[in-house]
Amino acid sequence: MSRRSGILEFAVLGLLRESPMHGYELRKRLNTSLGIFRAFSYGTLYPCLKTLVANGWLIEEPGSTPDDTPAAPLTGRRAKIVYRLTAEGKEHFEDLLSQTGPDAYEDEHFAARFAFFGQTSRDVRMRVLEGRRSRLEERLEKMRISFARTRERLDDYTLELQRHGMESVEREVRWLNELIESERAGRDQRSSGPGDAAQQDTTGETGGLPRHRDSTRPDPSDDTAT
């Protein structure tokens, strides 16, 4: 399975965990909610759905129709198929959510993981955010070294493009720093609270996201910001 198809399967399972949907709804949510899937077709989605059904992670159900709508055989139109997450599918998705390996830090996979942070435990969110920051700091250092070595040989426009790339990475590092500090502040606040507050800290509650002073924070699904 390719990395791209793995990300799509992860996103489909995550959306269906929220509620059952038919293919059109899924494609719309993937396009609007997860920017990394802005340009993909039904020809990509339906093989993915069939694979998930074959693995036992989804089941297909006939979609409901209004009482005054003619039956599908009379109209010649196929009834919509609704996809529902199985218990095994939910368990598989939760296992994927708990993974914090290097793939979770890569550009496209990080965007998909971030979209489901509300369903992810705080400890896992912290590991993914810190891993992503470390990966970008390494990338930024390489970019700065390359810029210093080549700036005398490049024209103004190429230099400006490289500068823009570095600024984009720097902006995302600052954004990650804010998120990490907010996660830590939320964890400390819950840990110091009465009763079972420390136990609640392991849930997927978002705690306190940073209040942004402007609208310049990077979009995790925007490749130019990574």
Coordinates of C-alpha atoms in Angstrom, one line a residue, residues 34-204:
L34 CA -8.9 18.0 4.4
G35 CA -7.1 20.2 1.9
I36 CA -4.6 17.4 1.0
F37 CA -7.5 15.7 -0.9
R38 CA -8.6 18.8 -2.9
A39 CA -7.7 17.1 -6.2
F40 CA -8.8 13.5 -6.1
S41 CA -11.6 11.6 -7.9
Y42 CA -14.2 8.9 -7.3
G43 CA -11.8 6.7 -9.2
T44 CA -9.5 7.0 -6.2
L45 CA -12.1 6.9 -3.5
Y46 CA -14.2 3.9 -4.4
P47 CA -11.3 1.4 -4.7
C48 CA -10.2 2.6 -1.2
L49 CA -13.8 2.0 0.1
K50 CA -13.9 -1.5 -1.5
T51 CA -10.6 -2.3 0.2
L52 CA -11.8 -1.2 3.6
V53 CA -15.0 -3.2 3.2
A54 CA -12.9 -6.3 2.2
N55 CA -10.8 -5.8 5.3
G56 CA -13.9 -5.8 7.5
W57 CA -13.4 -2.2 8.6
L58 CA -16.5 -0.9 6.8
I59 CA -19.9 -2.3 5.8
E60 CA -22.2 -1.2 3.0
E61 CA -25.8 -0.4 3.7
P62 CA -28.6 0.8 1.4
G63 CA -29.2 4.5 1.8
S64 CA -32.6 5.6 3.0
T65 CA -35.0 7.4 0.6
P66 CA -38.0 9.6 1.2
D67 CA -41.4 7.9 1.1
D68 CA -42.5 9.8 -2.0
T69 CA -39.3 8.9 -4.0
P70 CA -39.9 6.1 -6.5
A71 CA -37.9 2.9 -5.9
A72 CA -34.6 2.7 -7.6
P73 CA -35.5 -0.2 -10.0
L74 CA -38.4 1.9 -11.4
T75 CA -36.3 4.9 -12.0
G76 CA -33.3 3.0 -13.4
R77 CA -31.1 4.8 -10.9
R78 CA -28.9 2.9 -8.4
A79 CA -29.7 3.5 -4.7
K80 CA -26.9 5.2 -2.8
I81 CA -24.7 3.0 -0.7
V82 CA -24.0 4.2 2.8
Y83 CA -20.7 3.2 4.4
R84 CA -20.6 2.5 8.1
L85 CA -17.6 1.9 10.4
T86 CA -17.5 -1.6 12.0
A87 CA -16.2 -2.3 15.5
E88 CA -13.1 -3.7 13.9
G89 CA -12.8 -0.6 11.8
K90 CA -13.1 1.6 14.9
E91 CA -10.4 -0.4 16.7
H92 CA -8.1 -0.2 13.6
F93 CA -8.6 3.6 13.4
E94 CA -7.8 4.0 17.1
D95 CA -4.6 2.0 16.6
L96 CA -3.6 4.3 13.7
L97 CA -4.3 7.3 15.9
S98 CA -1.9 6.0 18.5
Q99 CA 1.0 5.7 16.1
T100 CA 3.7 8.3 16.3
G101 CA 6.3 7.0 13.9
P102 CA 8.2 9.1 11.3
D103 CA 5.3 8.9 8.8
A104 CA 3.2 11.0 11.2
Y105 CA 5.6 13.9 10.7
E106 CA 5.6 14.0 6.9
D107 CA 3.8 16.8 5.1
E108 CA 0.7 15.1 3.9
H109 CA 0.3 12.6 6.7
F110 CA 0.8 15.3 9.3
A111 CA -2.1 17.3 7.8
A112 CA -4.4 14.3 8.0
R113 CA -3.3 13.5 11.5
F114 CA -3.8 17.1 12.6
A115 CA -7.3 17.1 11.2
F116 CA -8.2 14.3 13.7
F117 CA -6.4 15.7 16.7
G118 CA -9.8 16.2 18.4
Q119 CA -10.0 12.3 18.5
T120 CA -6.4 11.8 19.6
S121 CA -5.0 11.6 23.1
R122 CA -3.0 14.5 24.4
D123 CA 0.2 12.5 24.8
V124 CA 0.1 11.3 21.2
R125 CA -0.7 14.9 20.0
M126 CA 2.4 16.1 21.9
R127 CA 4.7 13.4 20.3
V128 CA 3.4 14.1 16.8
L129 CA 3.7 17.9 17.2
E130 CA 7.2 17.6 18.7
G131 CA 8.3 15.2 16.0
R132 CA 6.9 17.5 13.3
R133 CA 8.8 20.4 14.8
S134 CA 12.0 18.5 14.9
R135 CA 11.6 17.4 11.3
L136 CA 11.0 21.0 10.2
E137 CA 13.9 22.4 12.2
E138 CA 16.2 19.9 10.4
R139 CA 14.8 20.9 7.1
L140 CA 15.2 24.6 7.9
E141 CA 18.8 24.1 8.9
K142 CA 19.6 22.4 5.5
M143 CA 17.8 25.2 3.7
R144 CA 19.8 27.8 5.4
I145 CA 23.1 26.0 4.6
S146 CA 22.1 25.6 1.0
F147 CA 21.0 29.3 0.8
A148 CA 24.4 30.5 2.2
R149 CA 26.3 28.3 -0.3
T150 CA 24.4 29.2 -3.4
R151 CA 23.2 32.8 -2.9
E152 CA 26.2 34.3 -4.8
R153 CA 25.4 32.1 -7.9
L154 CA 21.6 32.6 -8.1
D155 CA 19.6 35.4 -9.6
D156 CA 17.3 37.6 -7.6
Y157 CA 14.1 35.7 -8.3
T158 CA 15.5 32.3 -7.4
L159 CA 16.9 33.8 -4.2
E160 CA 13.5 35.3 -3.4
L161 CA 11.9 31.9 -4.0
Q162 CA 14.3 30.2 -1.6
R163 CA 13.8 33.0 1.0
H164 CA 10.0 32.5 0.7
G165 CA 10.5 28.7 1.3
M166 CA 12.5 29.3 4.5
E167 CA 10.0 31.9 5.8
S168 CA 7.2 29.4 5.3
V169 CA 9.0 26.7 7.3
E170 CA 9.9 29.3 10.0
R171 CA 6.3 30.3 10.2
E172 CA 5.1 26.7 10.7
V173 CA 7.8 26.1 13.4
R174 CA 6.5 29.2 15.3
W175 CA 2.9 27.8 14.9
L176 CA 4.0 24.4 16.2
N177 CA 5.7 26.1 19.2
E178 CA 2.4 27.8 20.1
L179 CA 0.5 24.5 19.8
I180 CA 3.0 22.6 21.9
E181 CA 3.0 25.3 24.6
S182 CA -0.8 25.3 24.6
E183 CA -0.9 21.5 25.0
R184 CA 1.6 21.7 27.8
A185 CA -0.4 24.4 29.6
G186 CA -3.6 22.4 29.2
R187 CA -1.9 19.3 30.6
D188 CA -0.4 21.1 33.6
Q189 CA -3.8 22.7 34.3
R190 CA -5.6 19.4 34.2
S191 CA -2.9 17.6 36.2
S192 CA -3.2 20.2 39.0
G193 CA -7.0 20.1 39.1
P194 CA -9.1 18.3 41.7
G195 CA -10.5 14.8 41.4
D196 CA -9.9 12.9 38.2
A197 CA -8.5 15.8 36.2
A198 CA -5.2 14.0 35.6
Q199 CA -7.0 11.0 34.3
Q200 CA -9.0 13.1 31.9
D201 CA -5.7 14.3 30.4
T202 CA -5.3 11.1 28.4
T203 CA -8.5 11.7 26.4
G204 CA -8.9 13.4 23.1

